[in-house]
Coordinates of C-alpha atoms in Angstrom, one line a residue:
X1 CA -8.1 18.0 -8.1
X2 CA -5.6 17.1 -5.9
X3 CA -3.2 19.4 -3.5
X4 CA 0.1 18.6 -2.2
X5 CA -0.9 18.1 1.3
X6 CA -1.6 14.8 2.9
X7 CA -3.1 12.4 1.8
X8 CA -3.6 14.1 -1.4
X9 CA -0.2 13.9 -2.1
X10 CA -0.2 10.2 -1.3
X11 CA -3.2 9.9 -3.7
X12 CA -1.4 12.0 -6.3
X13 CA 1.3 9.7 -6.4
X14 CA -0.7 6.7 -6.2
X15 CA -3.1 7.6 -9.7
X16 CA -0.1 8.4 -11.3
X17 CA 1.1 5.0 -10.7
X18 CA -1.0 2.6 -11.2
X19 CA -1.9 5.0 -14.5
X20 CA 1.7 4.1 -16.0
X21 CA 1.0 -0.2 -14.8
X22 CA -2.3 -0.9 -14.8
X23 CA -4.6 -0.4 -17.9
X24 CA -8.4 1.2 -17.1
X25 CA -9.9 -2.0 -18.8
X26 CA -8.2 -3.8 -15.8
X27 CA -11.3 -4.9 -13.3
X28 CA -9.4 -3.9 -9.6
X29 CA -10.0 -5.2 -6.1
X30 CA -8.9 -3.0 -3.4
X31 CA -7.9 -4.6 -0.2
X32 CA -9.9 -2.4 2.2
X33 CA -13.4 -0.5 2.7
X34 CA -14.3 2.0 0.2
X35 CA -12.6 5.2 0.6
X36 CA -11.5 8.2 -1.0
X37 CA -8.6 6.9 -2.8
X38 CA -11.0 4.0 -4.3
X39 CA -13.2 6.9 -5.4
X40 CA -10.6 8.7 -6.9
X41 CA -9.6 5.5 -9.0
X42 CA -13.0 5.0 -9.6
X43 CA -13.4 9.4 -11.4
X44 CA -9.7 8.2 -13.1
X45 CA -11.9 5.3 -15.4
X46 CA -10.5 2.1 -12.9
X47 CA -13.5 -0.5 -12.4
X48 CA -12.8 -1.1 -8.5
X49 CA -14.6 -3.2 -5.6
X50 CA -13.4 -3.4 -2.6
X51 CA -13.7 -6.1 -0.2
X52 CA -16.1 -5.3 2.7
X53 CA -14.3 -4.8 5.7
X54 CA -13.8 -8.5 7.3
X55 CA -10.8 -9.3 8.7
X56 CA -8.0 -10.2 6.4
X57 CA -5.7 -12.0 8.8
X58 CA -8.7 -14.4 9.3
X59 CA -10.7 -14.5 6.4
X60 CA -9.3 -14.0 3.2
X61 CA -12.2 -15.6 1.5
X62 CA -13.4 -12.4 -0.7
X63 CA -9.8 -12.2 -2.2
X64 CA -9.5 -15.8 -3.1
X65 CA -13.0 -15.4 -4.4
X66 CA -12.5 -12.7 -6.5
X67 CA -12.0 -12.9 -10.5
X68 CA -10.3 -9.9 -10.8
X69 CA -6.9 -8.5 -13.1
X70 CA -4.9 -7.0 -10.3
X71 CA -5.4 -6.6 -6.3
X72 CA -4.7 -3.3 -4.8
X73 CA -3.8 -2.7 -1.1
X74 CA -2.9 1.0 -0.3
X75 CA -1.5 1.3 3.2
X76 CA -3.2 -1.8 4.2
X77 CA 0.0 -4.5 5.2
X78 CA 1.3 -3.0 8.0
X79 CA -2.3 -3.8 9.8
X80 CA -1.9 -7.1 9.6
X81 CA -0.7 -9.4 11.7
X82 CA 0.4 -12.1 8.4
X83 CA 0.3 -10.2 5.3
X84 CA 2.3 -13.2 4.2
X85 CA -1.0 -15.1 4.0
X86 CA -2.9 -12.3 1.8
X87 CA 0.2 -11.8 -0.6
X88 CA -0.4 -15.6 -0.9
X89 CA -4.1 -16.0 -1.1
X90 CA -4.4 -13.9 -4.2
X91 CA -5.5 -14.8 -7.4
X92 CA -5.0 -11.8 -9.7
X93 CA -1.8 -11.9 -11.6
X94 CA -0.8 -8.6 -10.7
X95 CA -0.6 -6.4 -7.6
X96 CA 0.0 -2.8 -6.9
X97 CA 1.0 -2.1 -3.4
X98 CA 1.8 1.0 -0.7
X99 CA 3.1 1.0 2.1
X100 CA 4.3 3.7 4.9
X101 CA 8.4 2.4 5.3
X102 CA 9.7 2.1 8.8
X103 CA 11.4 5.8 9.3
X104 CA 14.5 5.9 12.0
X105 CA 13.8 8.8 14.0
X106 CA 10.5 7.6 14.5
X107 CA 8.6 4.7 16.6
X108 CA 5.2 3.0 14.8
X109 CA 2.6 4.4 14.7
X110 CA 0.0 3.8 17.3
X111 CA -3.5 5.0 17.8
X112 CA -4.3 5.7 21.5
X113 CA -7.7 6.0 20.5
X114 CA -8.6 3.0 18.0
X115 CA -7.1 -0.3 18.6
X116 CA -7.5 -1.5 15.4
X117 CA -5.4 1.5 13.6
X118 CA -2.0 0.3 14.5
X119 CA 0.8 -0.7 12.6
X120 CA 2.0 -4.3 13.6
X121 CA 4.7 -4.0 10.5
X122 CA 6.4 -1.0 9.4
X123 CA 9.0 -2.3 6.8
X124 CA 12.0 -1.3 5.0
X125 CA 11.9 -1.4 1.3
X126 CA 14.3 -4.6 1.3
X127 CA 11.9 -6.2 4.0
X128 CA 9.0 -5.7 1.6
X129 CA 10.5 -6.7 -1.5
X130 CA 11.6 -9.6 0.1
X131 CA 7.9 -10.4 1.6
X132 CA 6.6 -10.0 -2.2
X133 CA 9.5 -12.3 -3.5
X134 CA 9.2 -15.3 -0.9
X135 CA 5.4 -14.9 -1.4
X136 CA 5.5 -15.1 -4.7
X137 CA 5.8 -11.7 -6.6
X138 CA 8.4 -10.4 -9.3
X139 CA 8.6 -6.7 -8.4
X140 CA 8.2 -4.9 -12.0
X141 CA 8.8 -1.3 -10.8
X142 CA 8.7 0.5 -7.8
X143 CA 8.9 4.2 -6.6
X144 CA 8.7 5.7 -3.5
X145 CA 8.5 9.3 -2.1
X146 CA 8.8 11.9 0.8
X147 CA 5.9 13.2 2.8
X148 CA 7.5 17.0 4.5
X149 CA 4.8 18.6 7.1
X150 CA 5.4 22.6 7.7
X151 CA 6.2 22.1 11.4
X152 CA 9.6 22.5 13.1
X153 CA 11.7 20.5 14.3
X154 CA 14.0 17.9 13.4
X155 CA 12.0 14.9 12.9
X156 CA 10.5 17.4 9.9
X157 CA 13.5 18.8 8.7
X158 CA 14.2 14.8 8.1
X159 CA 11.0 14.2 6.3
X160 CA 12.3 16.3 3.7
X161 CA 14.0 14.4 1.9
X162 CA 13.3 10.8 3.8
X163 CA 11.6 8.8 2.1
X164 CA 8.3 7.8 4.0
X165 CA 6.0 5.4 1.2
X166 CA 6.9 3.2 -1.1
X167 CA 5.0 1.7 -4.1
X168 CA 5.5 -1.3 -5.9
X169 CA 3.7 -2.8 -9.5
X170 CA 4.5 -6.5 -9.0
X171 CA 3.8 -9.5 -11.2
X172 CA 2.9 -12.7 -10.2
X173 CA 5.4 -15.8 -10.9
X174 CA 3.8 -18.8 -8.8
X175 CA 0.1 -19.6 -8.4
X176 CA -1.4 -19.5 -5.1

């Protein structure tokens, strides 16, 4: 099902995961459109909605509306502009979370093409923990991993063993 080539990788990683946190009789919202990794949760047993594409930094409406056991957001945080607000706006008392981590030999990425895919945020693992903490979270485990391409070069000789996403199961500890 899945190969070791971007994303799949990335969604490799991910199922395994939540799989070892989050039970299958968990209902999931996903922070996001639908999209392949939501499908993929949804063939691994996961009951998952996602919310419907509004804005997050200015409506956050569908996530404080939601009954759900755990929020998911999958490379979504480093889109927004106060992620501080989401992480706060939740409900569910758990959260599994992915993010791309800030790599030193290389600057954020940038679409030229599409404003709206742009990383305003590209954290360190200490940055995000931190984030989780002051907004409210008790990290419970975490993981992260490397994402090599075949090119040469440098900068992929240095994704070879740097890690590029992190992953974090996190509980919470105050209510919104």
């Amino acid at each position: 099902m899945y190969e070791n080539s971007f994303p799949n990788k990335r969604f490799k990683h991910t199922v395994q995961f939540l799989k070892r946190h989050i039970k299958v009789s968990e209902t999931i919202l996903d922070l996001g459109v639908e999209n392949p990794l939501s499908s993929i949760l949804k063939t691994n047993g996961y009951s998952v909605t996602n919310t419907s594409g509004i804005d997050l930094d200015i409506d956050t409406s569908e996530i404080k509306n939601s009954n759900t056991d755990v929020v998911t957001a999958f490379e979504i945080f480093e889109h927004l502009l106060s992620p501080f607000t989401v992480l706060k706006s939740i409900k569910a008392d758990k959260l599994v979370v992915s993010i791309p981590l800030k790599l030193w030999f290389a600057s954020a990425y940038r679409s030229k093409t599409d404003m709206r895919d742009r990383h305003f945020h590209e954290f360190e693992d200490w940055q995000f923990d931190w984030l989780l903490e002051k907004s409210g979270w008790k990290i419970i485990a975490s993981e992260k991993w490397t994402n090599p391409s075949k090119k040469i070069g440098i900068r992929p000789l240095l994704r070879l063993f740097t890690p590029r996403y992190y992953i974090v199961y996190a509980e919470r500890i105050s209510k919104p």
